[in-house]
């Protein structure tokens, strides 16, 4: 047994584990962080990099996303990674989509703006204004470059004397204040297991019994063939309205869904909604699909990527862009909840299941969780 004791041990250096580490060092705790890979390479580096309050339902989810937004800005200042406060643009291709956007704006949109097709194309010049009915702009969404941000935060933690980061070290036992890996054992007052979609290493029996669902997503990256290419805000279309809880209460949503179910069954089948984000290298990240409950399917379906591009091409032509990367990512979702928390013993917590909102929610979740844990 190593002699050094820690206040907090964390398993997993994705955004959840890093958020707990950042919240813990801020409070002066001594932290040890284990990551089984040399660098985190799961969902936290495979995503769009969107800090996306618009994806959350109005109320606590949205507020938590806004709190995370502030924490991301603070972290970017402290660690030096790129962040763009570029907002989001929801474009409507059909009248029913426009109705949903207008209803959202009327009921929840204290900061949103409804834009005409011309106004939307002024905000994002690549959009074909003749093909859309209008748009909703929201200023609060932000973009980071996930691999760079995750690496910058990890490096920053490594420099802190109160933190020990152990990359390439898989934890095979964690509980009752003890962590074990192949190279030794450590003691900690609290253990946070932030293992993302990895369900077979720690507490697999617990995870199997829960209602958690795996989701596989496909993504593409393009770079401009020449010159600069600025999309302005992150762009999404009508399919996205089906996907987010934020629009659930809009009266026209059911009518819109009914049309999409009958007109675009293959999009519904693969859970496709189409988003275009841009990073600090001018590259466009385009996705994504949602295939649920997939146990082992390592293959990318080209059919899905073609469907995504076909949809986008209606209002955002894929011209002068070169495809550079395709990949998939997996996350765990806890249906009906924004996360999954399981208390394994008095001091060990299993925290995962942020679904498609981990980048948006984990920083504020970790802050709030540590505060509540240490408040008598
Ligand atoms: C394609 C895609 C697009 C997305 N887009 C967005 C977006 O734009 N905005 C947003 O908010 N969210 C987005 N998400 C969701 C978000 O990426 C996830 O919710 C989030 O990254 C989950 O983070 P995590 O740290 O819980 O899990 P992970 O990122 O999976 O990290 C878990 C880490 O734990 C490590 N680990 C597991 N077991 C062990 C062990 N026993 N010992 C040591 N280490 C271990 C793993 O190696 C891994 O690095 C997207 C997800 C995907 C897949």
Tab-separated table of N, CA, C and O in Angstrom, residues 11 36 171-172 174 192-214 295 331-335 339-344 348-354:
chain	number	residue	atom	x	y	z
A	11	UNK	N	-11.658	8.328	-11.052
A	11	UNK	CA	-11.383	7.367	-12.122
A	11	UNK	C	-11.966	7.934	-13.416
A	11	UNK	O	-13.164	8.187	-13.508
A	36	UNK	N	-7.245	5.279	-17.880
A	36	UNK	CA	-6.670	4.014	-18.392
A	36	UNK	C	-5.879	4.210	-19.682
A	36	UNK	O	-4.966	3.445	-19.972
A	171	UNK	N	-7.952	1.398	-13.400
A	171	UNK	CA	-8.380	1.051	-12.038
A	171	UNK	C	-9.236	-0.206	-12.140
A	171	UNK	O	-10.182	-0.253	-12.916
A	172	UNK	N	-8.880	-1.244	-11.373
A	172	UNK	CA	-9.719	-2.450	-11.439
A	172	UNK	C	-10.518	-2.672	-10.163
A	172	UNK	O	-11.368	-3.535	-10.106
A	174	UNK	N	-12.316	-0.137	-6.911
A	174	UNK	CA	-12.438	1.182	-6.259
A	174	UNK	C	-13.633	1.143	-5.326
A	174	UNK	O	-14.747	0.855	-5.744
A	192	UNK	N	-14.598	9.183	-6.831
A	192	UNK	CA	-15.587	9.458	-7.877
A	192	UNK	C	-15.219	8.628	-9.100
A	192	UNK	O	-14.134	8.794	-9.657
A	193	UNK	N	-16.115	7.749	-9.491
A	193	UNK	CA	-15.858	6.905	-10.661
A	193	UNK	C	-16.594	7.532	-11.847
A	193	UNK	O	-17.822	7.526	-11.912
A	194	UNK	N	-15.807	8.109	-12.750
A	194	UNK	CA	-16.377	8.857	-13.885
A	194	UNK	C	-15.942	8.133	-15.154
A	194	UNK	O	-15.166	8.657	-15.959
A	195	UNK	N	-16.416	6.907	-15.303
A	195	UNK	CA	-15.874	6.017	-16.332
A	195	UNK	C	-16.626	6.083	-17.647
A	195	UNK	O	-16.405	5.244	-18.532
A	196	UNK	N	-17.509	7.039	-17.815
A	196	UNK	CA	-18.187	7.255	-19.094
A	196	UNK	C	-18.978	6.045	-19.535
A	196	UNK	O	-19.759	5.479	-18.775
A	197	UNK	N	-18.725	5.609	-20.778
A	197	UNK	CA	-19.501	4.485	-21.315
A	197	UNK	C	-18.852	3.132	-21.031
A	197	UNK	O	-19.332	2.100	-21.493
A	198	UNK	N	-17.744	3.139	-20.272
A	198	UNK	CA	-17.068	1.870	-19.947
A	198	UNK	C	-17.834	1.211	-18.808
A	198	UNK	O	-17.787	1.664	-17.661
A	199	UNK	N	-18.519	0.138	-19.131
A	199	UNK	CA	-19.377	-0.462	-18.107
A	199	UNK	C	-18.856	-1.809	-17.612
A	199	UNK	O	-19.476	-2.440	-16.772
A	200	UNK	N	-17.710	-2.248	-18.165
A	200	UNK	CA	-17.285	-3.606	-17.821
A	200	UNK	C	-16.152	-3.656	-16.806
A	200	UNK	O	-15.748	-4.743	-16.410
A	201	UNK	N	-15.614	-2.502	-16.384
A	201	UNK	CA	-14.473	-2.585	-15.461
A	201	UNK	C	-14.901	-2.471	-13.998
A	201	UNK	O	-14.581	-3.305	-13.179
A	202	UNK	N	-15.632	-1.396	-13.671
A	202	UNK	CA	-15.988	-1.163	-12.269
A	202	UNK	C	-17.513	-1.160	-12.105
A	202	UNK	O	-18.218	-0.520	-12.876
A	203	UNK	N	-17.977	-1.880	-11.104
A	203	UNK	CA	-19.421	-1.932	-10.783
A	203	UNK	C	-20.262	-2.349	-12.005
A	203	UNK	O	-21.346	-1.821	-12.216
A	204	UNK	N	-19.743	-3.287	-12.788
A	204	UNK	CA	-20.489	-3.697	-13.984
A	204	UNK	C	-21.822	-4.325	-13.600
A	204	UNK	O	-22.819	-4.156	-14.311
A	205	UNK	N	-21.861	-5.036	-12.465
A	205	UNK	CA	-23.132	-5.647	-12.042
A	205	UNK	C	-24.173	-4.572	-11.738
A	205	UNK	O	-25.340	-4.679	-12.112
A	206	UNK	N	-23.732	-3.483	-11.107
A	206	UNK	CA	-24.654	-2.371	-10.780
A	206	UNK	C	-25.143	-1.731	-12.075
A	206	UNK	O	-26.334	-1.528	-12.289
A	207	UNK	N	-24.189	-1.430	-12.964
A	207	UNK	CA	-24.542	-0.714	-14.204
A	207	UNK	C	-25.501	-1.536	-15.063
A	207	UNK	O	-26.414	-0.996	-15.677
A	208	UNK	N	-25.303	-2.860	-15.080
A	208	UNK	CA	-26.169	-3.725	-15.891
A	208	UNK	C	-27.610	-3.673	-15.403
A	208	UNK	O	-28.550	-3.799	-16.182
A	209	UNK	N	-27.782	-3.508	-14.084
A	209	UNK	CA	-29.147	-3.525	-13.535
A	209	UNK	C	-29.897	-2.222	-13.743
A	209	UNK	O	-31.093	-2.141	-13.492
A	210	UNK	N	-29.182	-1.176	-14.135
A	210	UNK	CA	-29.835	0.122	-14.275
A	210	UNK	C	-30.463	0.234	-15.652
A	210	UNK	O	-30.219	-0.564	-16.533
A	211	UNK	N	-31.207	1.327	-15.799
A	211	UNK	CA	-31.927	1.544	-17.041
A	211	UNK	C	-31.069	2.311	-18.058
A	211	UNK	O	-31.585	3.034	-18.884
A	212	UNK	N	-29.727	2.182	-17.937
A	212	UNK	CA	-28.853	2.997	-18.789
A	212	UNK	C	-28.834	2.469	-20.219
A	212	UNK	O	-28.892	1.253	-20.434
A	213	UNK	N	-28.754	3.372	-21.173
A	213	UNK	CA	-28.773	2.977	-22.582
A	213	UNK	C	-27.501	3.506	-23.244
A	213	UNK	O	-27.143	4.675	-23.072
A	214	UNK	N	-26.828	2.642	-24.024
A	214	UNK	CA	-25.664	3.111	-24.803
A	214	UNK	C	-26.152	3.749	-26.091
A	214	UNK	O	-27.140	3.306	-26.671
A	295	UNK	N	-24.592	-2.921	-28.813
A	295	UNK	CA	-23.580	-3.548	-27.953
A	295	UNK	C	-22.196	-3.494	-28.610
A	295	UNK	O	-21.313	-2.836	-28.145
A	331	UNK	N	-21.847	7.259	-25.858
A	331	UNK	CA	-22.100	7.738	-24.497
A	331	UNK	C	-23.192	6.904	-23.853
A	331	UNK	O	-23.911	6.172	-24.532
A	332	UNK	N	-23.305	7.043	-22.529
A	332	UNK	CA	-24.391	6.386	-21.802
A	332	UNK	C	-25.454	7.419	-21.493
A	332	UNK	O	-25.143	8.559	-21.129
A	333	UNK	N	-26.688	7.002	-21.620
A	333	UNK	CA	-27.809	7.906	-21.364
A	333	UNK	C	-28.648	7.289	-20.254
A	333	UNK	O	-28.810	6.072	-20.198
A	334	UNK	N	-29.165	8.138	-19.386
A	334	UNK	CA	-30.059	7.678	-18.325
A	334	UNK	C	-31.441	8.253	-18.637
A	334	UNK	O	-31.731	9.391	-18.264
A	335	UNK	N	-32.291	7.499	-19.374
A	335	UNK	CA	-33.527	8.088	-19.906
A	335	UNK	C	-34.353	8.816	-18.832
A	335	UNK	O	-34.545	8.313	-17.723
A	339	UNK	N	-28.319	12.855	-15.763
A	339	UNK	CA	-27.095	12.127	-15.407
A	339	UNK	C	-27.489	10.890	-14.602
A	339	UNK	O	-28.660	10.685	-14.295
A	340	UNK	N	-26.477	10.081	-14.257
A	340	UNK	CA	-26.710	8.909	-13.418
A	340	UNK	C	-25.726	8.953	-12.256
A	340	UNK	O	-24.519	9.108	-12.461
A	341	UNK	N	-26.258	8.867	-11.036
A	341	UNK	CA	-25.389	8.875	-9.849
A	341	UNK	C	-25.746	7.656	-8.998
A	341	UNK	O	-26.925	7.413	-8.720
A	342	UNK	N	-24.722	6.904	-8.606
A	342	UNK	CA	-24.956	5.737	-7.740
A	342	UNK	C	-23.946	5.783	-6.586
A	342	UNK	O	-22.750	5.931	-6.800
A	343	UNK	N	-24.471	5.692	-5.382
A	343	UNK	CA	-23.580	5.702	-4.214
A	343	UNK	C	-23.236	4.247	-3.883
A	343	UNK	O	-24.094	3.493	-3.394
A	344	UNK	N	-22.002	3.860	-4.172
A	344	UNK	CA	-21.606	2.462	-3.997
A	344	UNK	C	-21.347	2.127	-2.530
A	344	UNK	O	-21.587	1.010	-2.084
A	348	UNK	N	-18.009	6.420	-1.938
A	348	UNK	CA	-17.717	6.128	-3.359
A	348	UNK	C	-18.947	6.401	-4.220
A	348	UNK	O	-20.037	5.878	-3.946
A	349	UNK	N	-18.745	7.201	-5.274
A	349	UNK	CA	-19.865	7.579	-6.143
A	349	UNK	C	-19.523	7.233	-7.592
A	349	UNK	O	-18.417	7.511	-8.059
A	350	UNK	N	-20.509	6.671	-8.256
A	350	UNK	CA	-20.383	6.345	-9.676
A	350	UNK	C	-21.180	7.413	-10.421
A	350	UNK	O	-22.384	7.578	-10.163
A	351	UNK	N	-20.499	8.163	-11.312
A	351	UNK	CA	-21.177	9.305	-11.957
A	351	UNK	C	-20.970	9.235	-13.465
A	351	UNK	O	-19.847	9.358	-13.954
A	352	UNK	N	-22.059	8.998	-14.178
A	352	UNK	CA	-21.987	8.895	-15.635
A	352	UNK	C	-23.372	9.255	-16.197
A	352	UNK	O	-24.164	9.906	-15.534
A	353	UNK	N	-23.630	8.865	-17.460
A	353	UNK	CA	-24.980	9.002	-18.015
A	353	UNK	C	-25.400	10.412	-18.377
A	353	UNK	O	-26.596	10.712	-18.404
A	354	UNK	N	-24.430	11.279	-18.698
A	354	UNK	CA	-24.788	12.641	-19.112
A	354	UNK	C	-25.344	12.685	-20.542
A	354	UNK	O	-25.727	13.749	-21.019
